[in-house]
Short mmCIF file of C-alpha atoms in Angstrom, two decimals:
data_model
loop_
_atom_site.label_atom_id
_atom_site.label_comp_id
_atom_site.label_asym_id
_atom_site.label_seq_id
_atom_site.Cartn_x
_atom_site.Cartn_y
_atom_site.Cartn_z
CA UNK A 1 32.86 -79.07 -75.89
CA UNK A 2 34.95 -80.90 -78.80
CA UNK A 3 36.50 -79.93 -81.85
CA UNK A 4 33.40 -81.34 -83.74
CA UNK A 5 31.16 -79.11 -81.50
CA UNK A 6 27.99 -77.99 -83.44
CA UNK A 7 26.34 -75.37 -81.19
CA UNK A 8 25.57 -72.15 -82.56
CA UNK A 9 27.90 -69.27 -83.06
CA UNK A 10 27.24 -65.98 -84.48
CA UNK A 11 28.88 -63.20 -85.20
CA UNK A 12 27.79 -59.31 -85.06
CA UNK A 13 29.42 -56.84 -87.79
CA UNK A 14 29.03 -53.54 -89.01
CA UNK A 15 29.74 -52.33 -92.37
CA UNK A 16 32.25 -49.40 -92.75
CA UNK A 17 33.66 -48.20 -96.00
CA UNK A 18 32.12 -51.41 -98.21
CA UNK A 19 33.98 -53.60 -95.44
CA UNK A 20 32.58 -55.71 -92.66
CA UNK A 21 33.95 -55.12 -89.18
CA UNK A 22 33.27 -58.16 -86.73
CA UNK A 23 32.37 -56.41 -83.27
CA UNK A 24 30.86 -59.53 -81.68
CA UNK A 25 31.01 -63.10 -81.18
CA UNK A 26 28.32 -64.67 -79.46
CA UNK A 27 28.42 -68.49 -78.27
CA UNK A 28 25.08 -70.38 -77.58
CA UNK A 29 25.95 -73.85 -76.55
CA UNK A 30 23.12 -76.44 -76.59
CA UNK A 31 24.70 -79.88 -76.00
CA UNK A 32 22.19 -82.01 -74.30
CA UNK A 33 18.76 -79.92 -74.23
CA UNK A 34 16.89 -82.46 -76.32
CA UNK A 35 18.23 -85.58 -74.46
CA UNK A 36 17.35 -83.82 -71.15
CA UNK A 37 13.68 -82.75 -72.26
CA UNK A 38 13.23 -86.44 -73.62
CA UNK A 39 14.48 -87.84 -70.31
CA UNK A 40 12.25 -85.84 -68.33
CA UNK A 41 9.09 -87.45 -70.01
CA UNK A 42 10.65 -91.19 -69.55
CA UNK A 43 11.04 -90.38 -65.79
CA UNK A 44 7.65 -88.82 -65.22
CA UNK A 45 6.11 -91.51 -67.48
CA UNK A 46 3.54 -89.26 -69.09
CA UNK A 47 0.85 -90.31 -71.70
CA UNK A 48 0.88 -88.85 -75.23
CA UNK A 49 -2.15 -86.91 -74.08
CA UNK A 50 -0.08 -85.43 -71.11
CA UNK A 51 2.95 -84.58 -73.39
CA UNK A 52 0.47 -82.30 -75.54
CA UNK A 53 -1.10 -80.96 -72.50
CA UNK A 54 2.31 -80.04 -70.87
CA UNK A 55 3.90 -78.49 -74.10
CA UNK A 56 0.44 -76.47 -75.14
CA UNK A 57 0.41 -74.85 -71.89
CA UNK A 58 4.10 -74.29 -71.22
CA UNK A 59 3.97 -72.46 -74.66
CA UNK A 60 0.93 -70.43 -73.60
CA UNK A 61 3.20 -69.21 -70.57
CA UNK A 62 1.19 -71.21 -67.96
CA UNK A 63 2.56 -71.07 -64.47
CA UNK A 64 4.04 -74.94 -63.74
CA UNK A 65 1.74 -75.37 -60.62
CA UNK A 66 -1.44 -75.03 -63.31
CA UNK A 67 0.42 -77.51 -65.48
CA UNK A 68 1.00 -79.52 -62.32
CA UNK A 69 -2.50 -79.92 -61.72
CA UNK A 70 -3.80 -80.25 -65.28
CA UNK A 71 -1.58 -83.60 -65.72
CA UNK A 72 -2.80 -85.43 -62.57
CA UNK A 73 -4.05 -88.82 -62.81
CA UNK A 74 -7.75 -89.39 -62.64
CA UNK A 75 -7.40 -90.49 -59.21
CA UNK A 76 -5.58 -87.11 -58.71
CA UNK A 77 -1.97 -88.84 -58.27
CA UNK A 78 0.60 -86.62 -59.49
CA UNK A 79 2.61 -87.51 -62.63
CA UNK A 80 5.14 -85.53 -62.23
CA UNK A 81 6.63 -82.73 -59.38
CA UNK A 82 6.21 -79.23 -59.69
CA UNK A 83 10.00 -79.07 -59.86
CA UNK A 84 10.11 -81.22 -62.85
CA UNK A 85 7.78 -79.13 -64.77
CA UNK A 86 9.57 -75.93 -63.72
CA UNK A 87 12.51 -77.43 -65.06
CA UNK A 88 11.27 -78.42 -68.25
CA UNK A 89 9.36 -74.71 -68.64
CA UNK A 90 12.94 -73.42 -68.52
CA UNK A 91 14.12 -76.01 -70.82
CA UNK A 92 11.68 -75.54 -73.52
CA UNK A 93 12.37 -71.75 -73.53
CA UNK A 94 16.14 -72.21 -74.05
CA UNK A 95 15.54 -74.91 -76.85
CA UNK A 96 13.44 -72.55 -78.66
CA UNK A 97 15.67 -69.59 -78.31
CA UNK A 98 18.59 -71.77 -79.41
CA UNK A 99 16.56 -72.61 -82.37
CA UNK A 100 15.96 -68.97 -83.20
CA UNK A 101 19.71 -68.32 -83.02
CA UNK A 102 20.38 -70.96 -85.37
CA UNK A 103 18.50 -69.45 -88.04
CA UNK A 104 20.28 -67.23 -90.75
CA UNK A 105 19.12 -63.55 -90.22
CA UNK A 106 20.17 -60.19 -91.79
CA UNK A 107 18.30 -56.90 -91.04
CA UNK A 108 16.66 -55.42 -94.48
CA UNK A 109 18.87 -52.43 -93.86
CA UNK A 110 21.91 -54.57 -94.38
CA UNK A 111 20.91 -56.32 -97.58
CA UNK A 112 21.37 -53.18 -99.45
CA UNK A 113 25.03 -53.03 -98.80
CA UNK A 114 27.49 -55.35 -100.45
CA UNK A 115 31.13 -55.83 -99.28
CA UNK A 116 33.83 -56.35 -101.54
CA UNK A 117 35.55 -57.83 -98.86
CA UNK A 118 33.39 -60.76 -98.57
CA UNK A 119 33.98 -61.67 -102.54
CA UNK A 120 32.44 -65.07 -103.07
CA UNK A 121 32.49 -66.76 -100.08
CA UNK A 122 29.82 -69.45 -100.06
CA UNK A 123 28.86 -68.81 -96.21
CA UNK A 124 27.84 -65.22 -97.50
CA UNK A 125 26.63 -65.75 -100.95
CA UNK A 126 23.08 -65.14 -99.68
CA UNK A 127 22.65 -61.71 -100.42
CA UNK A 128 19.44 -61.77 -101.90
CA UNK A 129 16.25 -61.14 -99.66
CA UNK A 130 14.15 -63.63 -101.05
CA UNK A 131 16.73 -66.35 -100.70
CA UNK A 132 17.50 -65.23 -97.15
CA UNK A 133 13.67 -65.60 -96.44
CA UNK A 134 13.54 -68.95 -97.65
CA UNK A 135 16.62 -69.98 -96.04
CA UNK A 136 15.46 -68.80 -92.69
CA UNK A 137 11.96 -70.51 -93.20
CA UNK A 138 13.88 -73.85 -94.20
CA UNK A 139 15.99 -73.60 -90.95
CA UNK A 140 13.08 -72.89 -88.83
CA UNK A 141 10.89 -75.93 -90.23
CA UNK A 142 13.60 -78.36 -89.54
CA UNK A 143 14.33 -77.21 -86.07
CA UNK A 144 10.76 -77.25 -85.27
CA UNK A 145 10.22 -80.41 -86.57
CA UNK A 146 12.76 -81.87 -84.27
CA UNK A 147 11.00 -80.09 -81.50
CA UNK A 148 7.78 -81.71 -82.09
CA UNK A 149 9.14 -84.76 -82.46
CA UNK A 150 10.69 -84.89 -79.17
CA UNK A 151 7.40 -83.71 -77.62
CA UNK A 152 5.35 -85.81 -79.78
CA UNK A 153 2.78 -83.38 -80.72
CA UNK A 154 1.45 -82.30 -84.21
CA UNK A 155 3.42 -79.61 -85.89
CA UNK A 156 2.68 -76.13 -85.08
CA UNK A 157 2.55 -73.01 -87.23
CA UNK A 158 6.15 -71.99 -87.73
CA UNK A 159 5.53 -68.50 -87.59
CA UNK A 160 4.96 -68.71 -84.07
CA UNK A 161 8.89 -69.12 -83.21
CA UNK A 162 9.86 -65.49 -82.68
CA UNK A 163 13.50 -64.48 -83.24
CA UNK A 164 14.68 -62.79 -80.19
CA UNK A 165 14.95 -59.03 -80.39
CA UNK A 166 18.68 -59.23 -79.41
CA UNK A 167 19.42 -61.39 -82.47
CA UNK A 168 16.97 -59.09 -84.41
CA UNK A 169 19.22 -56.16 -84.09
CA UNK A 170 22.34 -57.65 -85.68
CA UNK A 171 23.48 -56.35 -88.83
CA UNK A 172 24.92 -59.85 -89.86
CA UNK A 173 24.31 -63.08 -88.19
CA UNK A 174 24.41 -66.40 -89.36
CA UNK A 175 25.15 -69.98 -88.39
CA UNK A 176 28.69 -71.27 -89.08
CA UNK A 177 28.76 -74.55 -90.25
CA UNK A 178 31.66 -76.74 -88.60
CA UNK A 179 33.16 -77.77 -91.75
CA UNK A 180 33.74 -74.21 -93.04
CA UNK A 181 35.45 -72.48 -90.09
CA UNK A 182 38.87 -72.60 -88.60
CA UNK A 183 39.20 -73.60 -85.20
CA UNK A 184 41.14 -71.61 -82.52
CA UNK A 185 42.34 -73.87 -79.36
CA UNK A 186 44.04 -72.99 -76.42
CA UNK A 187 46.39 -75.91 -75.32
CA UNK A 188 46.62 -74.96 -72.15
CA UNK A 189 43.10 -75.99 -71.47
CA UNK A 190 41.82 -79.50 -70.56
CA UNK A 191 42.25 -82.27 -72.85
CA UNK A 192 38.60 -82.21 -73.89
CA UNK A 193 38.91 -78.60 -75.64
CA UNK A 194 36.78 -77.14 -72.68
CA UNK A 195 37.83 -73.79 -74.10
CA UNK A 196 37.42 -73.43 -77.78
CA UNK A 197 36.58 -70.51 -79.84
CA UNK A 198 35.32 -70.75 -83.33
CA UNK A 199 36.07 -67.38 -84.90
CA UNK A 200 36.94 -67.41 -88.70
CA UNK A 201 33.48 -66.91 -90.41
CA UNK A 202 35.14 -65.84 -93.56
CA UNK A 203 37.64 -68.50 -95.45
CA UNK A 204 40.18 -67.62 -97.88
CA UNK A 205 40.25 -63.87 -97.06
CA UNK A 206 43.37 -62.57 -95.03
CA UNK A 207 41.80 -59.09 -94.59
CA UNK A 208 38.99 -60.49 -92.67
CA UNK A 209 40.96 -63.04 -90.48
CA UNK A 210 42.89 -59.85 -89.51
CA UNK A 211 39.53 -58.28 -88.57
CA UNK A 212 38.48 -61.23 -86.51
CA UNK A 213 41.78 -61.01 -84.67
CA UNK A 214 40.98 -57.13 -83.65
CA UNK A 215 37.48 -58.30 -82.82
CA UNK A 216 39.01 -60.77 -80.28
CA UNK A 217 41.15 -57.91 -78.53
CA UNK A 218 44.51 -59.40 -79.05
CA UNK A 219 43.44 -62.44 -77.22
CA UNK A 220 45.26 -64.71 -79.79
CA UNK A 221 49.15 -65.33 -78.41
CA UNK A 222 51.95 -67.54 -79.87
CA UNK A 223 50.71 -70.54 -77.55
CA UNK A 224 47.48 -70.77 -79.52
CA UNK A 225 47.35 -73.32 -81.94
CA UNK A 226 45.34 -72.97 -85.53
CA UNK A 227 43.56 -75.84 -86.74
CA UNK A 228 42.32 -75.58 -90.45
CA UNK A 229 40.28 -77.70 -92.82
#
């Protein structure tokens, strides 16, 4: 993990007295998922048709041994091991979950509330339900196009990507762009920034910065350096 890590970070917040209180920070790392899936296909030397079969069957929750039999060569020789297909199945599900977590999701009930503490921050200006819906579908489309490019299959119906239930329950969840956050770095960790928390979601607002520190249960100490844009 580096300072330029573009993995997904979500915040869970509740509204109290017209102010958002950050209660949970969720980190979802997905550094090499797409690359690993592509390497699987190159290693197994699957044809384009075989790729489509694998993806469609795994998305239909077919068992790995059934997929294994479906992509055998005409002479019954295997094109991939059962372990390879089992690993790919797990990676596909993880990839789609990460894609869902990357989408902007705000529950309908929270759309009725506006927090004065948010102000005009560009990260949170999408308080209109129609704008949120368009943004959500747009980001789903981009992520699915990338997924289909990896698998070399035709574009599927975007509505097939389901948002995990645990994310649906968030009153306020959004991706924090790397260029629009402050980064907290623990200098006692390795030189690669192995431990790094991206926590400031609302810039230029000291009150919300205090809420973030409270949400971290006082973990910030004098030895932590603050990296600002």
